[in-house]
Amino acid sequence: MCGIVGYVGNREKREFILNGLKELEYRGYDSAGMAVMSLEGGCDKCAQEIAFFKAIGKLENLAKKSEGFSSSGEGVAIGHTRWATHGKPTEINAHPHLGEHSFVVHNGIIENYKELKEELEAKGVNFLSQTDTEVIVHLFEENLKTIGEPFKAYEATVARLHGAYATLLITKTAPGKIFFAKDAAPLAIGKSEGKEVFFASSDAPLIGLAKEVCYLDDKSYGFVSLDEIAVFKDAKKLSPSFAALPADKSYAQKEGYRFFMEKEIYEQSAVVSETLMGRVKEDAVGLENLTDEYLRNIDDIVICACGTSYHAALTSSYLFERLADTRAKVEIASEFRYRRPKLNKNALFIVISQSGETA
Ligand code: GLU
């Protein structure tokens, strides 16, 4: 599960999305993307083209892809960093995913995507990506054909989703609005004194921009426009509760813990379960990019790390020897650079980096 940001207002949207995603970069990701809908001034908020950009790898690649693009009038934007669970990290699989007139970003997993995909394919819908996410945008557009009203169609779409998700959708059929839904994945709405509304999957992108934040409850969904923040749960409209957002970035990033290290210790179980999300199949871990043959060809394991991660590496070397029955040794990274190491051709070389500045 990686990062989501969204924006409704007059701010320069490419810049907000890139800066917001940058704040979530520490979580790791394999690709990134954004979609921006600009509203035409004169004609009572009619939607122009939705511009979108996607790139694999670092955010710099997305910045390069979208170079020269700017949208500072009234409009909406959604952005995403992806940690692939369904389908390889490719540009096509990067979010946003698109239908005929709508774009969606999503963190997490749609557990019942196969069933939904088959249903949509039977109606003649073509899928471009291998992701679970793409079902959301097509299901929404199919629902819209029968239901007619965009938010009602979105509500019917969310009712069919099972799994862990935080998702934002924009559509030319509802200019100036972002539809959102979340269950078991974080999503917050931020607002400031000015006429603008923000979305983010954690506080960091909102600090310095939003004054107040509302952490959405599981199973809530709704829409946001410049005039309204509408939150629903179980088909009932709620009055969302906003709390002051700290202006100090490092305080907010520590989420109430005294030190980053303390926070990281308490976060371990959540991090492990997020990392394994979508990779646990019938009580075993399945890593689709690592074939059995590839793993069988590994003769020994060398782990290179410094400081705390050196100690984590020592622990894991015991586990590798015990569970994988493979020779495992640990090198201190700060010394490794001065050596001329004799490495076996079929060694698996694991480098552990820390959140700090350790070279
Ligand atoms: N399951 C989605 C995908 O594979 C979203 C992954 C994420 O949380 O970034 O594209």
Tab-separated table of C-alpha atoms and ligand atoms in Angstrom:
chain	number	residue	atom	x	y	z
A	1	MET	CA	0.000	0.000	0.000
A	2	CYS	CA	1.543	3.272	-0.966
A	3	GLY	CA	0.494	6.910	-1.307
A	4	ILE	CA	-2.501	8.968	-2.390
A	5	VAL	CA	-3.026	12.717	-2.645
A	6	GLY	CA	-5.903	14.754	-4.013
A	7	TYR	CA	-6.779	18.412	-4.424
A	8	VAL	CA	-9.767	20.653	-5.215
A	9	GLY	CA	-9.092	24.369	-5.709
A	10	ASN	CA	-7.092	26.994	-7.559
A	11	ARG	CA	-3.572	26.048	-6.583
A	12	GLU	CA	-1.107	24.883	-9.229
A	13	LYS	CA	-2.084	21.232	-9.276
A	14	ARG	CA	0.948	19.528	-10.794
A	15	GLU	CA	3.130	21.110	-8.146
A	16	PHE	CA	0.776	20.124	-5.292
A	17	ILE	CA	0.614	16.510	-6.487
A	18	LEU	CA	4.391	16.187	-6.959
A	19	ASN	CA	5.176	17.825	-3.603
A	20	GLY	CA	2.497	15.787	-1.830
A	21	LEU	CA	3.737	12.500	-3.257
A	22	LYS	CA	7.286	13.487	-2.332
A	23	GLU	CA	6.191	13.605	1.319
A	24	LEU	CA	5.022	9.991	1.014
A	25	GLU	CA	8.116	8.866	-0.857
A	26	TYR	CA	9.762	7.348	2.247
A	27	ARG	CA	7.161	4.561	2.120
A	28	GLY	CA	8.690	3.158	-1.057
A	29	TYR	CA	6.935	2.766	-4.432
A	30	ASP	CA	7.560	1.475	-7.919
A	31	SER	CA	5.708	3.982	-10.092
A	32	ALA	CA	3.642	7.136	-9.855
A	33	GLY	CA	0.961	9.060	-11.674
A	34	MET	CA	-1.535	11.917	-11.616
A	35	ALA	CA	-4.717	13.105	-13.327
A	36	VAL	CA	-5.814	16.737	-13.452
A	37	MET	CA	-9.232	18.057	-14.480
A	38	SER	CA	-9.346	21.782	-15.209
A	39	LEU	CA	-12.648	23.620	-15.196
A	40	GLU	CA	-13.402	26.181	-17.829
A	41	GLY	CA	-14.088	29.603	-16.344
A	42	GLY	CA	-17.036	30.980	-18.304
A	43	CYS	CA	-19.313	28.022	-18.862
A	44	ASP	CA	-20.631	27.166	-15.436
A	45	LYS	CA	-17.905	24.707	-14.441
A	46	CYS	CA	-17.780	22.475	-17.446
A	47	ALA	CA	-15.014	19.903	-17.490
A	48	GLN	CA	-12.193	20.261	-19.917
A	49	GLU	CA	-9.964	17.402	-20.868
A	50	ILE	CA	-8.561	15.406	-17.999
A	51	ALA	CA	-4.770	15.420	-18.424
A	52	PHE	CA	-2.897	12.454	-17.015
A	53	PHE	CA	0.700	11.355	-16.633
A	54	LYS	CA	2.279	8.118	-15.436
A	55	ALA	CA	5.881	7.016	-15.001
A	56	ILE	CA	7.680	4.029	-13.590
A	57	GLY	CA	10.415	4.539	-11.006
A	58	LYS	CA	11.112	7.717	-9.127
A	59	LEU	CA	8.955	10.817	-8.901
A	60	GLU	CA	11.558	12.687	-10.960
A	61	ASN	CA	10.392	10.580	-13.904
A	62	LEU	CA	6.812	11.711	-13.343
A	63	ALA	CA	8.043	15.303	-13.024
A	64	LYS	CA	9.863	14.947	-16.363
A	65	LYS	CA	6.845	13.363	-18.059
A	66	SER	CA	4.616	16.212	-16.933
A	67	GLU	CA	7.159	18.995	-17.539
A	68	GLY	CA	5.556	22.079	-19.032
A	69	PHE	CA	2.082	21.070	-17.833
A	70	SER	CA	0.415	23.479	-15.461
A	71	SER	CA	-3.116	23.915	-14.197
A	72	SER	CA	-3.668	26.734	-11.757
A	73	GLY	CA	-7.284	27.675	-12.413
A	74	GLU	CA	-10.193	26.013	-10.680
A	75	GLY	CA	-9.957	22.262	-10.947
A	76	VAL	CA	-9.296	18.946	-9.262
A	77	ALA	CA	-6.340	16.590	-9.213
A	78	ILE	CA	-5.477	13.139	-7.923
A	79	GLY	CA	-2.032	11.580	-7.521
A	80	HIS	CA	-0.629	8.187	-6.571
A	81	THR	CA	2.520	6.295	-5.781
A	82	ARG	CA	2.100	2.565	-6.414
A	83	TRP	CA	3.406	-0.454	-4.590
A	84	ALA	CA	2.339	-3.164	-7.008
A	85	THR	CA	0.243	-6.004	-5.658
A	86	HIS	CA	-1.535	-7.085	-8.856
A	87	GLY	CA	0.502	-6.868	-12.042
A	88	LYS	CA	4.104	-5.893	-12.620
A	89	PRO	CA	5.432	-2.370	-12.027
A	90	THR	CA	4.873	-1.043	-15.553
A	91	GLU	CA	3.600	2.265	-16.891
A	92	ILE	CA	0.278	0.709	-17.954
A	93	ASN	CA	-0.232	-0.727	-14.470
A	94	ALA	CA	0.644	2.595	-12.809
A	95	HIS	CA	-2.300	4.622	-11.534
A	96	PRO	CA	-4.463	6.555	-12.411
A	97	HIS	CA	-6.512	3.963	-14.305
A	98	LEU	CA	-8.927	5.300	-16.832
A	99	GLY	CA	-12.261	4.555	-18.360
A	100	GLU	CA	-13.979	6.602	-21.034
A	101	HIS	CA	-14.402	9.741	-18.969
A	102	SER	CA	-13.108	8.929	-15.463
A	103	PHE	CA	-9.838	8.285	-13.637
A	104	VAL	CA	-9.153	6.401	-10.422
A	105	VAL	CA	-6.271	5.974	-7.969
A	106	HIS	CA	-6.284	3.312	-5.285
A	107	ASN	CA	-4.149	2.044	-2.432
A	108	GLY	CA	-4.664	-1.493	-1.200
A	109	ILE	CA	-6.372	-4.479	-2.741
A	110	ILE	CA	-9.784	-5.219	-4.217
A	111	GLU	CA	-10.155	-8.831	-3.119
A	112	ASN	CA	-13.123	-9.590	-5.394
A	113	TYR	CA	-11.646	-7.943	-8.498
A	114	LYS	CA	-11.645	-11.192	-10.525
A	115	GLU	CA	-15.373	-11.654	-10.149
A	116	LEU	CA	-16.013	-7.977	-11.003
A	117	LYS	CA	-13.641	-8.096	-13.956
A	118	GLU	CA	-15.338	-11.171	-15.437
A	119	GLU	CA	-18.714	-9.519	-15.029
A	120	LEU	CA	-17.510	-6.353	-16.785
A	121	GLU	CA	-15.707	-8.240	-19.554
A	122	ALA	CA	-18.900	-10.154	-20.249
A	123	LYS	CA	-20.513	-6.745	-20.906
A	124	GLY	CA	-17.768	-5.951	-23.418
A	125	VAL	CA	-15.513	-3.784	-21.226
A	126	ASN	CA	-11.840	-3.843	-22.248
A	127	PHE	CA	-9.161	-3.817	-19.568
A	128	LEU	CA	-5.779	-2.249	-20.253
A	129	SER	CA	-3.887	-3.169	-17.087
A	130	GLN	CA	-3.336	-6.251	-14.962
A	131	THR	CA	-4.342	-4.449	-11.781
A	132	ASP	CA	-7.249	-5.074	-9.438
A	133	THR	CA	-7.775	-1.283	-9.332
A	134	GLU	CA	-9.013	-0.924	-12.894
A	135	VAL	CA	-12.334	-2.628	-12.026
A	136	ILE	CA	-13.314	0.437	-9.958
A	137	VAL	CA	-13.356	2.878	-12.863
A	138	HIS	CA	-15.131	0.517	-15.279
A	139	LEU	CA	-17.701	-0.563	-12.706
A	140	PHE	CA	-18.408	3.117	-12.007
A	141	GLU	CA	-18.896	3.909	-15.700
A	142	GLU	CA	-21.115	0.848	-16.234
A	143	ASN	CA	-23.211	1.805	-13.184
A	144	LEU	CA	-23.496	5.338	-14.509
A	145	LYS	CA	-25.088	4.015	-17.729
A	146	THR	CA	-27.963	2.506	-15.771
A	147	ILE	CA	-28.167	4.811	-12.740
A	148	GLY	CA	-27.575	8.112	-14.532
A	149	GLU	CA	-26.451	10.230	-11.564
A	150	PRO	CA	-22.667	10.151	-10.975
A	151	PHE	CA	-22.566	10.057	-7.171
A	152	LYS	CA	-25.321	7.421	-6.978
A	153	ALA	CA	-23.341	5.363	-9.497
A	154	TYR	CA	-20.238	5.764	-7.327
A	155	GLU	CA	-22.151	4.719	-4.215
A	156	ALA	CA	-23.324	1.577	-6.020
A	157	THR	CA	-19.721	0.925	-7.091
A	158	VAL	CA	-18.300	1.205	-3.579
A	159	ALA	CA	-20.990	-1.152	-2.286
A	160	ARG	CA	-19.529	-3.887	-4.525
A	161	LEU	CA	-15.881	-3.515	-3.396
A	162	HIS	CA	-14.386	-5.966	-0.901
A	163	GLY	CA	-10.887	-5.640	0.462
A	164	ALA	CA	-8.623	-2.903	1.733
A	165	TYR	CA	-8.836	0.337	-0.145
A	166	ALA	CA	-8.415	4.073	-0.113
A	167	THR	CA	-9.511	5.391	-3.465
A	168	LEU	CA	-10.216	8.664	-5.275
A	169	LEU	CA	-12.095	9.040	-8.547
A	170	ILE	CA	-12.617	12.014	-10.836
A	171	THR	CA	-14.978	12.069	-13.785
A	172	LYS	CA	-15.945	14.548	-16.477
A	173	THR	CA	-19.555	13.732	-15.598
A	174	ALA	CA	-19.100	15.413	-12.174
A	175	PRO	CA	-16.862	18.421	-12.875
A	176	GLY	CA	-15.117	19.899	-9.840
A	177	LYS	CA	-15.745	16.886	-7.593
A	178	ILE	CA	-13.566	14.135	-6.172
A	179	PHE	CA	-15.366	10.946	-5.149
A	180	PHE	CA	-13.649	9.020	-2.361
A	181	ALA	CA	-14.027	5.798	-0.402
A	182	LYS	CA	-11.980	3.983	2.179
A	183	ASP	CA	-11.906	0.764	4.151
A	184	ALA	CA	-8.911	-0.615	6.064
A	185	ALA	CA	-6.483	1.767	4.356
A	186	PRO	CA	-5.755	5.294	5.563
A	187	LEU	CA	-7.291	8.401	3.987
A	188	ALA	CA	-7.680	11.923	5.388
A	189	ILE	CA	-9.369	15.123	4.178
A	190	GLY	CA	-7.719	18.461	4.934
A	191	LYS	CA	-9.181	21.942	4.707
A	192	SER	CA	-7.784	25.414	5.156
A	193	GLU	CA	-9.299	28.864	5.515
A	194	GLY	CA	-9.148	29.371	1.777
A	195	LYS	CA	-11.425	27.720	-0.736
A	196	GLU	CA	-9.606	24.447	-1.227
A	197	VAL	CA	-9.768	20.844	-0.044
A	198	PHE	CA	-6.976	18.281	0.177
A	199	PHE	CA	-6.766	14.499	0.384
A	200	ALA	CA	-3.816	12.443	1.566
A	201	SER	CA	-3.153	8.946	2.812
A	202	SER	CA	-1.124	10.383	5.718
A	203	ASP	CA	-0.668	13.766	7.393
A	204	ALA	CA	2.660	14.702	5.884
A	205	PRO	CA	1.478	16.139	2.530
A	206	LEU	CA	-1.121	18.283	4.333
A	207	ILE	CA	1.168	20.006	6.814
A	208	GLY	CA	1.661	23.670	6.087
A	209	LEU	CA	-1.302	23.638	3.660
A	210	ALA	CA	-4.342	22.438	5.603
A	211	LYS	CA	-5.357	23.847	8.989
A	212	GLU	CA	-7.729	21.044	9.936
A	213	VAL	CA	-7.884	17.368	9.156
A	214	CYS	CA	-10.552	14.657	9.226
A	215	TYR	CA	-9.311	11.051	9.395
A	216	LEU	CA	-11.983	9.104	7.601
A	217	ASP	CA	-13.603	6.081	9.232
A	218	ASP	CA	-13.530	2.674	7.632
A	219	LYS	CA	-16.357	2.109	5.150
A	220	SER	CA	-16.916	5.820	4.662
A	221	TYR	CA	-17.263	7.324	1.209
A	222	GLY	CA	-18.511	10.547	-0.298
A	223	PHE	CA	-17.585	13.498	-2.465
A	224	VAL	CA	-15.757	16.750	-2.095
A	225	SER	CA	-16.183	19.966	-4.073
A	226	LEU	CA	-15.335	23.593	-3.337
A	227	ASP	CA	-18.806	24.033	-1.831
A	228	GLU	CA	-19.238	20.822	0.088
A	229	ILE	CA	-17.518	17.981	1.916
A	230	ALA	CA	-20.074	15.156	1.984
A	231	VAL	CA	-19.214	12.022	3.963
A	232	PHE	CA	-21.475	8.948	4.081
A	233	LYS	CA	-21.458	5.620	5.873
A	234	ASP	CA	-24.104	2.896	5.521
A	235	ALA	CA	-25.967	5.233	3.110
A	236	LYS	CA	-26.359	7.850	5.879
A	237	LYS	CA	-24.830	11.313	5.681
A	238	LEU	CA	-22.422	12.039	8.560
A	239	SER	CA	-21.078	15.299	9.853
A	240	PRO	CA	-17.327	14.778	9.526
A	241	SER	CA	-15.255	15.838	12.534
A	242	PHE	CA	-12.216	17.942	11.775
A	243	ALA	CA	-9.346	18.474	14.235
A	244	ALA	CA	-6.489	20.960	14.152
A	245	LEU	CA	-3.501	19.744	12.170
A	246	PRO	CA	-0.117	20.482	13.763
A	247	ALA	CA	1.943	22.950	11.774
A	248	ASP	CA	5.217	21.283	12.786
A	249	LYS	CA	6.009	18.624	10.205
A	250	SER	CA	8.324	16.489	12.310
A	251	TYR	CA	5.848	16.464	15.234
A	252	ALA	CA	3.049	15.365	12.933
A	253	GLN	CA	5.208	12.775	11.234
A	254	LYS	CA	5.961	11.221	14.640
A	255	GLU	CA	2.206	10.701	15.119
A	256	GLY	CA	2.327	11.285	18.868
A	257	TYR	CA	5.463	9.207	19.557
A	258	ARG	CA	8.419	10.943	21.192
A	259	PHE	CA	11.006	9.654	18.752
A	260	PHE	CA	11.008	8.285	15.222
A	261	MET	CA	12.680	5.143	16.554
A	262	GLU	CA	9.867	4.577	19.057
A	263	LYS	CA	7.302	5.062	16.268
A	264	GLU	CA	9.146	2.632	14.002
A	265	ILE	CA	9.260	-0.017	16.736
A	266	TYR	CA	5.501	0.216	17.293
A	267	GLU	CA	4.836	0.271	13.555
A	268	GLN	CA	6.563	-3.034	12.851
A	269	SER	CA	3.497	-5.272	12.760
A	270	ALA	CA	1.576	-2.806	10.558
A	271	VAL	CA	4.527	-2.475	8.186
A	272	VAL	CA	4.918	-6.239	7.864
A	273	SER	CA	1.232	-6.734	7.145
A	274	GLU	CA	1.161	-3.860	4.621
A	275	THR	CA	4.214	-5.257	2.854
A	276	LEU	CA	2.684	-8.708	2.619
A	277	MET	CA	-0.719	-7.428	1.553
A	278	GLY	CA	-1.805	-9.291	-1.568
A	279	ARG	CA	1.180	-11.592	-1.297
A	280	VAL	CA	-0.257	-14.122	1.136
A	281	LYS	CA	-1.860	-16.982	-0.713
A	282	GLU	CA	-3.332	-19.951	1.116
A	283	ASP	CA	-1.187	-19.517	4.210
A	284	ALA	CA	2.031	-19.064	2.232
A	285	VAL	CA	3.792	-15.981	0.921
A	286	GLY	CA	3.803	-15.738	-2.869
A	287	LEU	CA	6.229	-13.264	-4.468
A	288	GLU	CA	5.255	-13.299	-8.107
A	289	ASN	CA	8.538	-11.837	-9.376
A	290	LEU	CA	10.670	-14.494	-7.655
A	291	THR	CA	10.275	-17.888	-9.292
A	292	ASP	CA	11.054	-21.144	-7.487
A	293	GLU	CA	13.791	-21.804	-10.034
A	294	TYR	CA	15.433	-18.461	-9.300
A	295	LEU	CA	15.383	-19.157	-5.584
A	296	ARG	CA	16.728	-22.706	-6.011
A	297	ASN	CA	19.756	-21.374	-7.903
A	298	ILE	CA	20.910	-19.279	-4.956
A	299	ASP	CA	23.989	-20.878	-3.341
A	300	ASP	CA	24.512	-18.475	-0.504
A	301	ILE	CA	23.235	-15.209	0.915
A	302	VAL	CA	25.286	-12.116	1.721
A	303	ILE	CA	23.591	-9.297	3.614
A	304	CYS	CA	25.227	-5.897	3.723
A	305	ALA	CA	24.093	-3.399	6.353
A	306	CYS	CA	25.180	-0.865	8.970
A	307	GLY	CA	24.276	-0.118	12.578
A	308	THR	CA	20.785	-1.239	13.568
A	309	SER	CA	20.203	-2.814	10.195
A	310	TYR	CA	23.461	-4.769	10.680
A	311	HIS	CA	21.892	-6.315	13.771
A	312	ALA	CA	18.653	-6.976	11.919
A	313	ALA	CA	20.768	-8.645	9.218
A	314	LEU	CA	22.489	-10.860	11.813
A	315	THR	CA	19.102	-12.020	13.081
A	316	SER	CA	17.864	-12.709	9.580
A	317	SER	CA	21.062	-14.619	8.703
A	318	TYR	CA	20.218	-17.078	11.504
A	319	LEU	CA	16.710	-17.429	10.104
A	320	PHE	CA	17.927	-17.907	6.532
A	321	GLU	CA	20.293	-20.681	7.658
A	322	ARG	CA	17.678	-22.329	9.807
A	323	LEU	CA	14.634	-22.022	7.546
A	324	ALA	CA	16.062	-21.835	4.036
A	325	ASP	CA	19.011	-24.124	4.790
A	326	THR	CA	21.299	-21.731	2.904
A	327	ARG	CA	24.668	-20.304	3.951
A	328	ALA	CA	24.156	-16.705	5.073
A	329	LYS	CA	26.707	-14.124	6.191
A	330	VAL	CA	26.608	-10.458	7.056
A	331	GLU	CA	28.991	-7.718	5.938
A	332	ILE	CA	29.306	-4.328	7.593
A	333	ALA	CA	28.413	-1.872	4.839
A	334	SER	CA	30.783	0.898	5.961
A	335	GLU	CA	33.750	-1.488	5.565
A	336	PHE	CA	32.499	-3.273	2.496
A	337	ARG	CA	33.333	-0.380	0.199
A	338	TYR	CA	37.071	-0.702	0.991
A	339	ARG	CA	37.218	-4.412	0.203
A	340	ARG	CA	37.611	-6.432	-2.943
A	341	PRO	CA	35.043	-8.968	-1.941
A	342	LYS	CA	35.076	-12.457	-3.385
A	343	LEU	CA	31.456	-13.051	-4.133
A	344	ASN	CA	30.000	-16.202	-5.482
A	345	LYS	CA	28.230	-15.707	-8.858
A	346	ASN	CA	25.068	-17.282	-7.507
A	347	ALA	CA	25.039	-15.397	-4.233
A	348	LEU	CA	21.939	-13.462	-3.307
A	349	PHE	CA	23.213	-10.058	-2.195
A	350	ILE	CA	20.810	-8.197	0.071
A	351	VAL	CA	21.445	-4.564	0.948
A	352	ILE	CA	19.476	-3.111	3.823
A	353	SER	CA	19.087	0.618	3.980
A	354	GLN	CA	17.735	2.545	6.929
A	355	SER	CA	15.469	5.511	7.088
A	356	GLY	CA	18.464	7.589	8.209
A	357	GLU	CA	21.309	8.976	6.179
A	358	THR	CA	23.671	5.983	6.424
A	359	ALA	CA	25.630	5.788	3.187
B	1	GLU	N1	-3.511	-3.135	-5.836
B	1	GLU	C1	-3.179	-1.964	-6.562
B	1	GLU	C2	-2.165	-2.259	-7.639
B	1	GLU	O1	-1.541	-3.265	-7.667
B	1	GLU	C3	-2.725	-0.806	-5.683
B	1	GLU	C4	-1.396	-1.027	-5.019
B	1	GLU	C5	-0.999	0.134	-4.058
B	1	GLU	O2	-1.507	0.169	-2.952
B	1	GLU	O3	-0.155	0.956	-4.439
B	1	GLU	O4	-1.984	-1.503	-8.524
